mmCIF file of C-alpha atoms and ligand atoms in Angstrom:
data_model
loop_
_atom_site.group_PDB
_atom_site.id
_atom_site.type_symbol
_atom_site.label_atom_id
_atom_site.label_comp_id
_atom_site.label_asym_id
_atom_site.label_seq_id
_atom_site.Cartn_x
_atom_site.Cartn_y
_atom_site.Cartn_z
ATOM 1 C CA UNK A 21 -79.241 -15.932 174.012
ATOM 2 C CA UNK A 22 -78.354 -18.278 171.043
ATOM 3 C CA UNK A 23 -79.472 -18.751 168.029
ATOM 4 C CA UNK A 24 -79.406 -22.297 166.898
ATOM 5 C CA UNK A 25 -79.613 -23.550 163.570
ATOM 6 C CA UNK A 26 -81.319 -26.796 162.542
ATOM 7 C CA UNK A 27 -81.818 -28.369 159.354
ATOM 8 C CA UNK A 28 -85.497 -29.168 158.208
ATOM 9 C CA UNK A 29 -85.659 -31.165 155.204
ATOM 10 C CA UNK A 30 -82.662 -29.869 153.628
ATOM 11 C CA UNK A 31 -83.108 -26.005 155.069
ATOM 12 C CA UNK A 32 -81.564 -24.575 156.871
ATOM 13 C CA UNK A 33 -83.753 -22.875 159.904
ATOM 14 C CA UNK A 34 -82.471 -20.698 163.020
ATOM 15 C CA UNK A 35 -84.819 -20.927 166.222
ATOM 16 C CA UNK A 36 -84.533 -17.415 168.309
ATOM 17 C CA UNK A 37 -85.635 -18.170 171.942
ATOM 18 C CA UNK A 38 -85.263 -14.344 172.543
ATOM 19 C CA UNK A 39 -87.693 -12.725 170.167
ATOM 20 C CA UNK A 40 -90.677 -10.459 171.904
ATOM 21 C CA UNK A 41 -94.139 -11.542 170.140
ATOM 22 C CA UNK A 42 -97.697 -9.916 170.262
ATOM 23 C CA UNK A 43 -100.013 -12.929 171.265
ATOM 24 C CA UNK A 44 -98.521 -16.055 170.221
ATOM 25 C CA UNK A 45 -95.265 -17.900 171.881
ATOM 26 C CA UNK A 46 -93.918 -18.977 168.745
ATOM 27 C CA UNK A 47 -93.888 -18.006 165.043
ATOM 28 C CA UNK A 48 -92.319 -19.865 162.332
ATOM 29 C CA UNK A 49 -91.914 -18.138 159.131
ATOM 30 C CA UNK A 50 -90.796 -20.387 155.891
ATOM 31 C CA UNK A 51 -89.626 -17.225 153.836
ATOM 32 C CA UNK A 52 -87.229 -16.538 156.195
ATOM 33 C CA UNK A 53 -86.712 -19.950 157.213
ATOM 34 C CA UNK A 54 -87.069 -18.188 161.097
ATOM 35 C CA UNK A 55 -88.614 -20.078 163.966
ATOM 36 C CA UNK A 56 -88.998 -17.725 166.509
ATOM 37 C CA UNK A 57 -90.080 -17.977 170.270
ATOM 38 C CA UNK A 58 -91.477 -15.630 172.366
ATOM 39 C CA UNK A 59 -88.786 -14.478 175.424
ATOM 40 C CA UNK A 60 -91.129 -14.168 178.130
ATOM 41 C CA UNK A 61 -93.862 -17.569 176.946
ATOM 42 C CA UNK A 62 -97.011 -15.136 176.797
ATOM 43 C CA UNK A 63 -99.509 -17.904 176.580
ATOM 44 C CA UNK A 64 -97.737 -20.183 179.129
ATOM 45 C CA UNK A 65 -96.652 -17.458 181.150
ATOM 46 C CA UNK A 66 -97.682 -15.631 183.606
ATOM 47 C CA UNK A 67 -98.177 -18.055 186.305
ATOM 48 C CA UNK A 68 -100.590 -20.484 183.608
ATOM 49 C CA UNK A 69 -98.170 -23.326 183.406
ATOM 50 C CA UNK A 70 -95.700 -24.271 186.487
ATOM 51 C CA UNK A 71 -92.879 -25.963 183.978
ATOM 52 C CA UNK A 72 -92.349 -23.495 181.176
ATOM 53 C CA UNK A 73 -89.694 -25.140 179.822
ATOM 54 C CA UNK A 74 -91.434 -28.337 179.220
ATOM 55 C CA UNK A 75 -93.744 -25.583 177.732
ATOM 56 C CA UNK A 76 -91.112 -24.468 175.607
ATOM 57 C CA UNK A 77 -89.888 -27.363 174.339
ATOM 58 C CA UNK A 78 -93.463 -28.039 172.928
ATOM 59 C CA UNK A 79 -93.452 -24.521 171.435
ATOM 60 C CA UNK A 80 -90.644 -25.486 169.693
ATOM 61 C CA UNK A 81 -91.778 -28.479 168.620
ATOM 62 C CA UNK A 82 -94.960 -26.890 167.169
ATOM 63 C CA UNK A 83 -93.135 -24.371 165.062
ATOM 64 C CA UNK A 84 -90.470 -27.134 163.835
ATOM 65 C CA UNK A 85 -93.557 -29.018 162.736
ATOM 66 C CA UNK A 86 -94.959 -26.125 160.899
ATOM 67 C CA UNK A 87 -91.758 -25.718 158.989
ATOM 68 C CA UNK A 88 -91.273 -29.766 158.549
ATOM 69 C CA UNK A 89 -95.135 -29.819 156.982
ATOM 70 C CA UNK A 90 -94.182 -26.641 154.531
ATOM 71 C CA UNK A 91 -90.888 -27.822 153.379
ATOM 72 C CA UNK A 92 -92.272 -31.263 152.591
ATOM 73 C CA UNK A 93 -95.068 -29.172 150.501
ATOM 74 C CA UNK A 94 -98.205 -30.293 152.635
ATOM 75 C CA UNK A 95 -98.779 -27.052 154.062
ATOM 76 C CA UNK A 96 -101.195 -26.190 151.708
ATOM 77 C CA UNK A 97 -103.356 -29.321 152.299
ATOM 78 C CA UNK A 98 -105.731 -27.928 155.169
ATOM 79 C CA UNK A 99 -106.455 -30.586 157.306
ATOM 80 C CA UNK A 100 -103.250 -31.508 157.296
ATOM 81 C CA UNK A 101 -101.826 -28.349 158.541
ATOM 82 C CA UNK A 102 -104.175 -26.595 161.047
ATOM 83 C CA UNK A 103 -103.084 -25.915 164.541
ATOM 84 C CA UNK A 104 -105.131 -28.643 166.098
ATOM 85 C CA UNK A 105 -103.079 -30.880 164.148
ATOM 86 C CA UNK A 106 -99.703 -29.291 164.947
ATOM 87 C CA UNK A 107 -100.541 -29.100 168.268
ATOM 88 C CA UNK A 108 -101.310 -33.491 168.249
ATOM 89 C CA UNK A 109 -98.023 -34.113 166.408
ATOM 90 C CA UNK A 110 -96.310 -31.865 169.144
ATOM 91 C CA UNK A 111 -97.652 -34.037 171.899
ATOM 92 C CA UNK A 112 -97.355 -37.506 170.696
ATOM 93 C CA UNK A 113 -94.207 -37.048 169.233
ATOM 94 C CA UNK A 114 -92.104 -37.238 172.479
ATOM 95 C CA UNK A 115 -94.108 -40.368 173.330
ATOM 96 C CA UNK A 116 -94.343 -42.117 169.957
ATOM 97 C CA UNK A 117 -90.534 -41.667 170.031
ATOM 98 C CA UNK A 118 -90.043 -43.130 173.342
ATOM 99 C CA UNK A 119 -91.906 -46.500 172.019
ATOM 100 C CA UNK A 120 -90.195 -46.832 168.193
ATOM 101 C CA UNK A 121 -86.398 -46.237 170.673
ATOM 102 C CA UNK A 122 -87.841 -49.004 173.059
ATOM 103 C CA UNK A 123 -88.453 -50.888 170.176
ATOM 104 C CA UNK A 124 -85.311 -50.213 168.454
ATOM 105 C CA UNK A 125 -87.564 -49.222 165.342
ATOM 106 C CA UNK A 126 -86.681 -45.485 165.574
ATOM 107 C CA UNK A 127 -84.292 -45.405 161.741
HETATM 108 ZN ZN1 LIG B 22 -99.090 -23.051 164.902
#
């Protein structure tokens, strides 16, 4: 599988899609500047969710979030970064997207 690499706010990150992890899906760590995602979608898997890849895509948007929020130095600032939050921007993201492209508002 590939590893990609994606800037985040000047940083460079790699997301692994092939990494085995112990009870989370996906990890992102900002000293290694690592997203990484679980092979196999523990908490999605296992017959829970019918489209894991819409699953994964929001995994990956979670982690990318985590790493957007650290690099922008707002990690620290708890109620901004908790995983209830992450979790929000994850989901509404797609859609608040969809609306500023309608729009033509998006840059
Ligand atoms: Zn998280």
């Amino acid at each position: 599988m590939e590893i990609k690499e994606i800037n985040i706010l000047g940083e460079k990150y790699t997301i692994d899609e092939s990494k085995e992890l112990e009870n989370k899906d996906g990890q992102c760590d900002w000293t290694t500047k690592e997203i990484k995602i679980c092979n196999t979608l523990l908490i999605g898997g296992e017959g829970k969710l019918k489209n894991l890849e819409l699953y994964k895509n929001s995994v990956i948007r979670h982690e990318i979030i985590h790493a957007i929020l650290h690099e922008s130095g707002i990690d620290t600032i708890n109620h901004m970064h908790n995983e209830e939050t992450i979790d929000w921007i994850a989901r509404i993201f797609p859609k608040m997207l969809k609306i500023f492209k309608e729009l033509d508002v998006e840059n």
